[in-house]
GROMACS .gro file of C-alpha atoms in nm:
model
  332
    1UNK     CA    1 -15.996 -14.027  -6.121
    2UNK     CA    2 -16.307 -14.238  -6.065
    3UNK     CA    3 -16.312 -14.599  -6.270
    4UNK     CA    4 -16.487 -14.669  -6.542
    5UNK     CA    5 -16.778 -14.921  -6.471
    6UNK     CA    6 -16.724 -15.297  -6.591
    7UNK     CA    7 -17.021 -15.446  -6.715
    8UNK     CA    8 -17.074 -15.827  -6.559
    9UNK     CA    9 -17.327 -16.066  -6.667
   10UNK     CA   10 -17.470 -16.335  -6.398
   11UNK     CA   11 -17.675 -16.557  -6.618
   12UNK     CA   12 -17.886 -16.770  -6.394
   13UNK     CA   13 -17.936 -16.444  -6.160
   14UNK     CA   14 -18.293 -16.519  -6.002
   15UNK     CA   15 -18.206 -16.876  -5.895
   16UNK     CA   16 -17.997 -16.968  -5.585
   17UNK     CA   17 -17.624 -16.909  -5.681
   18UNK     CA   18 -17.746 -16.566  -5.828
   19UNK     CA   19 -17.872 -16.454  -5.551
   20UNK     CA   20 -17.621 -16.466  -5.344
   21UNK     CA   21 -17.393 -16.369  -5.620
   22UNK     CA   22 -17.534 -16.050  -5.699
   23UNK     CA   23 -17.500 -15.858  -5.377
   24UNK     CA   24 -17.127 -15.931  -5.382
   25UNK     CA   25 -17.046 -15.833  -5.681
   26UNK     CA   26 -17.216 -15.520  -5.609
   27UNK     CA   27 -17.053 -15.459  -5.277
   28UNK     CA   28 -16.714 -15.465  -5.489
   29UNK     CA   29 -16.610 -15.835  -5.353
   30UNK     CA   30 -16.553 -15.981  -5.734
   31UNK     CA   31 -16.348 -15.677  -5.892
   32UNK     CA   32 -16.258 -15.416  -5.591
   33UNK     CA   33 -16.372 -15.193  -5.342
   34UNK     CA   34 -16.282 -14.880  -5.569
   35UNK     CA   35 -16.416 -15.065  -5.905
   36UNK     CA   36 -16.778 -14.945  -5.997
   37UNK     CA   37 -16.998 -15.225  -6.200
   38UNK     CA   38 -17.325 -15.245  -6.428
   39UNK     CA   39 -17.499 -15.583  -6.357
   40UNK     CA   40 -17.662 -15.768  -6.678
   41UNK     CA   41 -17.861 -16.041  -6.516
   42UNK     CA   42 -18.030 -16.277  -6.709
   43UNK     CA   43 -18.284 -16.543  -6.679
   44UNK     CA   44 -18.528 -16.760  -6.834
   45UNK     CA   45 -18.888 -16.637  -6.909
   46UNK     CA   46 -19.056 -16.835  -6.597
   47UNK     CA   47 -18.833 -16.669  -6.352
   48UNK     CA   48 -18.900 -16.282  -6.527
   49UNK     CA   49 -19.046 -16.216  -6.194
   50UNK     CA   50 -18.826 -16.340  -5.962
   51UNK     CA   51 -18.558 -16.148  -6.146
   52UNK     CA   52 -18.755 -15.852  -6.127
   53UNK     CA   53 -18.788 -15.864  -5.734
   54UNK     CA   54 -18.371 -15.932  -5.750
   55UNK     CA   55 -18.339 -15.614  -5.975
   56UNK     CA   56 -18.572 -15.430  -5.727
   57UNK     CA   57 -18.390 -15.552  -5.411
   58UNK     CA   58 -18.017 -15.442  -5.588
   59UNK     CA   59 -18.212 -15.066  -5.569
   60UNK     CA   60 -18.290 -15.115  -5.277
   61UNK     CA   61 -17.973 -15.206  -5.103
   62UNK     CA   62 -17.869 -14.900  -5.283
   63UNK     CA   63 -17.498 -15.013  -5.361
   64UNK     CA   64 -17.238 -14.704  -5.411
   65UNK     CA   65 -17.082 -14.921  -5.663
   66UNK     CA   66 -17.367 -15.031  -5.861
   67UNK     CA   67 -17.394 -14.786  -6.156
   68UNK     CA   68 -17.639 -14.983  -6.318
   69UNK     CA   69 -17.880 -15.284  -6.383
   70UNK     CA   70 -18.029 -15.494  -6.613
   71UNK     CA   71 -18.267 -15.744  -6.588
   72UNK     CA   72 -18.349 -15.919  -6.870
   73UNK     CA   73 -18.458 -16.267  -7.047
   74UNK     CA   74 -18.320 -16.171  -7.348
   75UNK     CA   75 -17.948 -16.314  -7.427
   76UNK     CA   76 -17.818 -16.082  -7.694
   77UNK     CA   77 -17.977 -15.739  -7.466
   78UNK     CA   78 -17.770 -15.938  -7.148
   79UNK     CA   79 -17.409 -16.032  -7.309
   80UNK     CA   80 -17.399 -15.645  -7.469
   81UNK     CA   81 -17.061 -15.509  -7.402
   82UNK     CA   82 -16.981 -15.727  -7.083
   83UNK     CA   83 -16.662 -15.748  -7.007
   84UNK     CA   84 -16.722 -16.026  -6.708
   85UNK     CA   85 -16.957 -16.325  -6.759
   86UNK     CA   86 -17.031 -16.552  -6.462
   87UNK     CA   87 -17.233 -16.825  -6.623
   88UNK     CA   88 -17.442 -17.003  -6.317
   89UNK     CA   89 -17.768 -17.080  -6.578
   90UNK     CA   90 -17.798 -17.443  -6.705
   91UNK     CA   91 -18.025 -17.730  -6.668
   92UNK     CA   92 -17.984 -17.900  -6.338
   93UNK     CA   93 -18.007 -18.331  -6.346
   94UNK     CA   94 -18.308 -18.442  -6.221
   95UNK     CA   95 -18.402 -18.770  -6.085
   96UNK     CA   96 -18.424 -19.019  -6.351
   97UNK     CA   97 -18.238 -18.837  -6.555
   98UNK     CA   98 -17.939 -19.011  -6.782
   99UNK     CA   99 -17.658 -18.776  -6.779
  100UNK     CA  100 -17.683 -18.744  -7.205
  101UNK     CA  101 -18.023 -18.626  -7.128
  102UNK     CA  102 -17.884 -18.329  -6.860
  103UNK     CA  103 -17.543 -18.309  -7.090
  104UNK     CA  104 -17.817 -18.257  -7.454
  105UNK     CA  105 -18.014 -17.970  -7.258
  106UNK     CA  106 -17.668 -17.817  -7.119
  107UNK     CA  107 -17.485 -17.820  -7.465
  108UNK     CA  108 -17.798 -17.632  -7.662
  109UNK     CA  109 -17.817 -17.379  -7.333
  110UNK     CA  110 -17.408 -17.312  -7.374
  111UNK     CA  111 -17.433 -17.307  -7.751
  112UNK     CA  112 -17.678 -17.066  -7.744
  113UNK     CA  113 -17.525 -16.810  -7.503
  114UNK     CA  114 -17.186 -16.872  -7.626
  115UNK     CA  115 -17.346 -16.747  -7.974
  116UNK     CA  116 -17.493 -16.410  -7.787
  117UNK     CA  117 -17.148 -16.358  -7.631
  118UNK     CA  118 -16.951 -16.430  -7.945
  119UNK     CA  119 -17.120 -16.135  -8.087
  120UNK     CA  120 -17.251 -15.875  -7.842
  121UNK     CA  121 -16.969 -15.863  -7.548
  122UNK     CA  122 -16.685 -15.676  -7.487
  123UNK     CA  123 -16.399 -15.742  -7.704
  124UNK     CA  124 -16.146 -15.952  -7.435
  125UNK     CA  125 -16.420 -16.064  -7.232
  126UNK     CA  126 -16.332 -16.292  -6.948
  127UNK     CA  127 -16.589 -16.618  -6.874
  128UNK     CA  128 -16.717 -16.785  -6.591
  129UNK     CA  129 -16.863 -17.134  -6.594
  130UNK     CA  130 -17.032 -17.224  -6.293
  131UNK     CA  131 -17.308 -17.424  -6.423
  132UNK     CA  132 -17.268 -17.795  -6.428
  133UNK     CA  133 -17.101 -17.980  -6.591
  134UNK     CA  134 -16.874 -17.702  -6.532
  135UNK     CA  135 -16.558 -17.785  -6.715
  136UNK     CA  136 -16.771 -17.899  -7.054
  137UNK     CA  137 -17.050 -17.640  -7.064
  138UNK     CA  138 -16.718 -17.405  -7.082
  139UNK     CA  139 -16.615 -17.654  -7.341
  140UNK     CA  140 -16.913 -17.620  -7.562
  141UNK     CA  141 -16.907 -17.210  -7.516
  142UNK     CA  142 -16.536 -17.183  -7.673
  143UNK     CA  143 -16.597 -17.420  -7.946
  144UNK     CA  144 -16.870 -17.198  -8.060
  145UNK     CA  145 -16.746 -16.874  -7.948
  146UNK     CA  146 -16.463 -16.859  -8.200
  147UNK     CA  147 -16.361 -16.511  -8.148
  148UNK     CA  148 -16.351 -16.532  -7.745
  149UNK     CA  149 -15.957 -16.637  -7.717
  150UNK     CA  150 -15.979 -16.990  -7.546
  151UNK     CA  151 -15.766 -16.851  -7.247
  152UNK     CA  152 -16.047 -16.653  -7.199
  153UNK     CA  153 -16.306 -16.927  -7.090
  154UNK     CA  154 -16.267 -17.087  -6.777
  155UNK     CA  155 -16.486 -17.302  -6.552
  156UNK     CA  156 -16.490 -17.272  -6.173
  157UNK     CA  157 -16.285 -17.511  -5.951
  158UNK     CA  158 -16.247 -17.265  -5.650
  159UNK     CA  159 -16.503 -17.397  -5.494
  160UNK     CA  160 -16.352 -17.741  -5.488
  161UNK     CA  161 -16.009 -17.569  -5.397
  162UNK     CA  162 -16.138 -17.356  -5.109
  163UNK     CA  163 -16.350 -17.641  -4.935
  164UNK     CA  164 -15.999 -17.823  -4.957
  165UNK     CA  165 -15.811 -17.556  -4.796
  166UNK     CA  166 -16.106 -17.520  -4.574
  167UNK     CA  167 -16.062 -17.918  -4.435
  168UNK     CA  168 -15.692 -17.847  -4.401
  169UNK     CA  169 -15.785 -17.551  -4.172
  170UNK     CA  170 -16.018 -17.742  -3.922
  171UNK     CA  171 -15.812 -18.038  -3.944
  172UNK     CA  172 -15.489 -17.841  -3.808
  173UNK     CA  173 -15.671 -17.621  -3.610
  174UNK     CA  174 -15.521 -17.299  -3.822
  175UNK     CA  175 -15.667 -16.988  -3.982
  176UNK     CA  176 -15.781 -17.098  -4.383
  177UNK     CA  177 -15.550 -16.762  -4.459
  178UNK     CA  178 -15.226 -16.959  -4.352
  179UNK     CA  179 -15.364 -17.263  -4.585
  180UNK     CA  180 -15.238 -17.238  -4.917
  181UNK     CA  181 -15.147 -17.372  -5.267
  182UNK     CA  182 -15.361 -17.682  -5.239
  183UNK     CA  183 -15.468 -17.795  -5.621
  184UNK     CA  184 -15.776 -17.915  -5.773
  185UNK     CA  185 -15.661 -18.166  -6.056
  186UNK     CA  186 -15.912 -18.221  -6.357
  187UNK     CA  187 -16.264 -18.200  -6.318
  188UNK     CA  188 -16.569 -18.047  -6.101
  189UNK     CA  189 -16.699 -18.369  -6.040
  190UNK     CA  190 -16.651 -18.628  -5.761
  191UNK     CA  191 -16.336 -18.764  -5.970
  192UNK     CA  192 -16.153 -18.456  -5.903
  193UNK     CA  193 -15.850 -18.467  -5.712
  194UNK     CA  194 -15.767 -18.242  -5.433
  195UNK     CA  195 -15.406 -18.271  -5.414
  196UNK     CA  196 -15.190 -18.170  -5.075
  197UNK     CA  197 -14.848 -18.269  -5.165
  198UNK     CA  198 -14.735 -17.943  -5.242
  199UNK     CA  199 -14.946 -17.725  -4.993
  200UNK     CA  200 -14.801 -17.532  -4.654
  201UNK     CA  201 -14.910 -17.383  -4.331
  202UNK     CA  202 -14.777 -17.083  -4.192
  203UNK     CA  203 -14.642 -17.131  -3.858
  204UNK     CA  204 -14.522 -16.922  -3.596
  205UNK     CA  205 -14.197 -17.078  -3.718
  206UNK     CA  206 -14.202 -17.043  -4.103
  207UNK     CA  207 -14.364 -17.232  -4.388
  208UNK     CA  208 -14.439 -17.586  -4.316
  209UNK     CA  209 -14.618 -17.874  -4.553
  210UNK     CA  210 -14.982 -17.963  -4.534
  211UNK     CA  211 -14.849 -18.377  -4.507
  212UNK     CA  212 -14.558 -18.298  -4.228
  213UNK     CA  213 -14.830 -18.113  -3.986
  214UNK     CA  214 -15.109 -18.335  -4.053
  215UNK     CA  215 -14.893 -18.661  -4.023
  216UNK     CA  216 -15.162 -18.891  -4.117
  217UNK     CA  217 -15.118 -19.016  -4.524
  218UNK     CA  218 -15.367 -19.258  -4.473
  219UNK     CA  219 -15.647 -18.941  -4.337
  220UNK     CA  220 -15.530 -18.696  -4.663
  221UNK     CA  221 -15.492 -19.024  -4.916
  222UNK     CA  222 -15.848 -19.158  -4.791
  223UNK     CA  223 -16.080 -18.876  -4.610
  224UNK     CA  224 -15.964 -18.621  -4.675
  225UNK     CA  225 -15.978 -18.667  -5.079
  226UNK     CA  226 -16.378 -18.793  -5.069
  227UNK     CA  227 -16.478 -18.553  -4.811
  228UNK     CA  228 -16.357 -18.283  -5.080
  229UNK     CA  229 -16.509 -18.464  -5.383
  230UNK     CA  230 -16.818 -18.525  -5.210
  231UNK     CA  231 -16.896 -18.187  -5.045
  232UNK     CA  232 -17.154 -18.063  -5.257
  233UNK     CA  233 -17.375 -18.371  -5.174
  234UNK     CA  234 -17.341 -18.344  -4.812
  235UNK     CA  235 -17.483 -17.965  -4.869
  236UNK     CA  236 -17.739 -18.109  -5.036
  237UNK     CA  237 -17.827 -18.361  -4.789
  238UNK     CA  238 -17.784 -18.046  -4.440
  239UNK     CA  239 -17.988 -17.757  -4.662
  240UNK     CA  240 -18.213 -18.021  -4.900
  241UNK     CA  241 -18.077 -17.705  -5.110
  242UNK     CA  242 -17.720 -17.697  -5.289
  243UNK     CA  243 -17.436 -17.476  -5.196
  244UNK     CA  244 -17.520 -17.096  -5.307
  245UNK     CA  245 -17.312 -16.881  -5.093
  246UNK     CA  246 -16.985 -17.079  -5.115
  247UNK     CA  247 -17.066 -17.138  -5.475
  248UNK     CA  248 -17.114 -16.770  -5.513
  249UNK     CA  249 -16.807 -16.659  -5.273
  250UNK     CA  250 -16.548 -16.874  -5.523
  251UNK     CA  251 -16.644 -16.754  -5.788
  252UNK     CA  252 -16.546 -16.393  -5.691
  253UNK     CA  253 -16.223 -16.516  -5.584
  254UNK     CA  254 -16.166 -16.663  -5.919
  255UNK     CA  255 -16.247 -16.346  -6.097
  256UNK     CA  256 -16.075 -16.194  -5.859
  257UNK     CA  257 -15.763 -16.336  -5.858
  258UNK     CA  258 -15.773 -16.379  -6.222
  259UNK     CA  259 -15.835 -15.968  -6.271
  260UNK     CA  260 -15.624 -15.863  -6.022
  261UNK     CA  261 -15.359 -16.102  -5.967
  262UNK     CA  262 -15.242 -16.384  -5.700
  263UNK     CA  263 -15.036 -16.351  -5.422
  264UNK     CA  264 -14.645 -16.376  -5.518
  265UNK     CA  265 -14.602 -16.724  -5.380
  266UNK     CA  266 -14.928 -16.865  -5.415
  267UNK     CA  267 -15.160 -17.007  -5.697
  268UNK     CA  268 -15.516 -17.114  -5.715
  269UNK     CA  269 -15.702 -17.375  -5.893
  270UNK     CA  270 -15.894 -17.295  -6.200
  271UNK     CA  271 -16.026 -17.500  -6.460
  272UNK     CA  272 -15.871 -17.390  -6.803
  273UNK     CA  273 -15.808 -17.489  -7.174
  274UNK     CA  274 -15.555 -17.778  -7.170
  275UNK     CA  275 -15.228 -17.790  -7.351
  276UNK     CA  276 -15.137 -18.089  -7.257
  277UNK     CA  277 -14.974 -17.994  -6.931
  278UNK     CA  278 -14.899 -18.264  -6.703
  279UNK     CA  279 -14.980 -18.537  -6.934
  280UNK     CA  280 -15.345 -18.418  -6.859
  281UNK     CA  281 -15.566 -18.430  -7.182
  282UNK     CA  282 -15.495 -18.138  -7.458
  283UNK     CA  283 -15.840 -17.968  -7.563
  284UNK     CA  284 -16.061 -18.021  -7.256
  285UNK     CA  285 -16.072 -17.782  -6.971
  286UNK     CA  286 -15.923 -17.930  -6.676
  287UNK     CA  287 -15.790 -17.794  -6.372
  288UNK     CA  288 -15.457 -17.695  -6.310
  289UNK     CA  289 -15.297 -17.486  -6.031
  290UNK     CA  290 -15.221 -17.130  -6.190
  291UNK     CA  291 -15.105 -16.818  -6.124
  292UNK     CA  292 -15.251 -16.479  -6.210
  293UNK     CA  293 -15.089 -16.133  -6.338
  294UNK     CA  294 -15.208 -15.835  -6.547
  295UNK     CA  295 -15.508 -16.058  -6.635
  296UNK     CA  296 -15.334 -16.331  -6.753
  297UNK     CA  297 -15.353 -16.724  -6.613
  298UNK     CA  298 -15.065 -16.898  -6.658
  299UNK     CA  299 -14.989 -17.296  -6.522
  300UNK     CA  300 -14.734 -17.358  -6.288
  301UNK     CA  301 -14.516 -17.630  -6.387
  302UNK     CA  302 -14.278 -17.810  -6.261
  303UNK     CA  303 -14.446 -17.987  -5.956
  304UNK     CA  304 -14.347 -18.330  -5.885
  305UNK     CA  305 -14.636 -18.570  -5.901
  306UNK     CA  306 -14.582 -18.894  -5.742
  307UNK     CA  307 -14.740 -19.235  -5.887
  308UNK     CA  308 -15.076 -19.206  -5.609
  309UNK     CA  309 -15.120 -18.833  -5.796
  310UNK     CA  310 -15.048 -18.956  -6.155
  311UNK     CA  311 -15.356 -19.230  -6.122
  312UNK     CA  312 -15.609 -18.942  -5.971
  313UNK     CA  313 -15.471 -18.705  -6.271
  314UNK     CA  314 -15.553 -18.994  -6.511
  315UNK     CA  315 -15.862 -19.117  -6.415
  316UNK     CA  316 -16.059 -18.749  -6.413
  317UNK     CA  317 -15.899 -18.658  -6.726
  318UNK     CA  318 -16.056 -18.959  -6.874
  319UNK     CA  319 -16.423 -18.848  -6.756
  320UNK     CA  320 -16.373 -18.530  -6.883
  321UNK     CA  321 -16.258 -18.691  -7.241
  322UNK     CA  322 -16.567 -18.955  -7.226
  323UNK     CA  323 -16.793 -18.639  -7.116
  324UNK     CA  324 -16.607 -18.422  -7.439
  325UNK     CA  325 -16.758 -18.686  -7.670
  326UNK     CA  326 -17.070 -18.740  -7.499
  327UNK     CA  327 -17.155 -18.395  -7.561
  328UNK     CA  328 -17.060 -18.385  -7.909
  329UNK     CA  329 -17.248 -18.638  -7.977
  330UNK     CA  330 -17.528 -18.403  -7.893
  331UNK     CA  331 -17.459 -18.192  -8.150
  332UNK     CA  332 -17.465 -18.447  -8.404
   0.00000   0.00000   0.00000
């Protein structure tokens, strides 16, 4: 028997990460090749156009799993019985800009939609924040999105995890598929820290770790680390645009994996409500390495983390504490 459709809202949907987004949720990338979908896509007023000419494009590629599309700048007619929200919108920094400037214009934006979402989607809901900064916008939207559960609100880190896998790949010379369970500690900013120590390759002779192939400490302590953290600048810097279509590609493997599950052996990074775990701050989102089953996140524990690790942990969850009151400070 044929699916019903899931309604998914890409805020943000006429601007860069949208763009690419779109299609590929469409094409049945984010939730399945057998999962229909109704796209809300929202925007601000200026861009009504733009959006428009998306909308008309998403016709035109005529999508067998697109049962449906909205285009709107409207918030409440856009969050109305989603049941995915991929939240790309916010106010980018801008030169000269203090960050409580970019953080006051992010926390009314997140405020605002978490409001719209709070009382117009789908009960169980699941939420995307791509928009920086990431890990607080998804902050602000829980606080005022009482009803949402807070396991439902998550920020994107995939990004961060897959460019890591990515350098592990070119670095060994191996497929990215025989990369895994690297972690993203913390938060989507350049104090995140990629962490290798419990990662493995697939060889043609079993599992083996990330550090006993590489065999350089000093490459994966040093390099390898600010190449990761620093990624998204050296985009900027190649395409004098940021990254859309890696942007866009994580964050249908995070939905993805968080719908329909992880690998049995493998977890991904994803930037969630803290308990505490790990010593890392309670009641910020940080990222952890997780698993995913019957829609459900849950943190791996456990994992050794050695005194180099413990200091990276530290030091990002203090940004994301200083950047917690920061933004309430806003609201005040």
């Amino acid at each position: 028997m044929a699916k019903e459709p899931v309604r998914v809202l890409v805020t943000g949907a006429a601007g860069q990460i949208g763009y690419a987004l779109v299609p590929m949720i469409a094409r049945g990338v984010m939730l399945g090749a057998d999962q229909p979908v109704i796209l809300n896509m929202l925007d601000i007023p200026p861009a009504a156009e733009a959006l428009n000419g998306v909308k008309m494009e998403l016709v035109d590629a005529a999508f067998p799993l697109l049962k449906g599309v909205v285009a709107t700048t409207d918030a409440v007619e856009a969050c109305t019985g989603v049941n995915v929200a991929v939240m790309v919108g916010g106010f980018p920094r801008k030169e000269g800009m203090e960050r409580k400037d970019v953080m006051s214009k992010n926390v009314s934006i997140y405020k605002s939609q978490a409001s719209a979402l709070e009382q117009h989607a789908a009960p169980n809901c699941k939420v995307l924040v791509v928009a920086n900064p990431a890990n607080t916008n998804a902050l602000i939207l829980k606080e005022f999105a009482p009803s949402i559960p807070a396991k439902n609100i998550t920020c994107l880190t995939r990004l961060d995890h897959n460019r890591a896998l990515g350098q592990i790949s070119e670095k060994l010379n191996v497929q990215v598929s025989d990369v895994k369970n690297v972690i993203i500690w913390g938060n989507h900013s350049s104090t995140q820290y990629p962490d290798v120590n419990h990662a493995t390759v697939m060889t043609p002779s079993g599992e083996k770790p990330v550090r006993e192939l590489v065999k350089d400490d000093a490459w994966l302590n040093g390099e390898f680390i600010t190449t990761v953290q620093q990624r998204g600048a050296a985009i900027i810097k190649a395409r004098k645009l940021s990254s859309a279509l890696s942007a866009a590609s994580a964050a249908c493997d995070h939905i993805r994996d968080w719908v329909l599950g992880t690998p049995e052996g493998t977890w991904v990074s994803m930037g969630v409500y803290s308990d505490g775990s790990y010593n890392a701050p309670a009641g910020v989102i940080y990222s952890f390495p997780v698993t995913c089953k019957n829609g459900e996140w849950t943190i791996v524990q456990g994992l050794a983390i050695d005194e180099f690790s413990r200091k990276k942990l530290d030091l990002t969850g203090v940004e994301l504490t200083e950047e917690k009151e920061l933004a309430y400070s806003c609201l005040s």
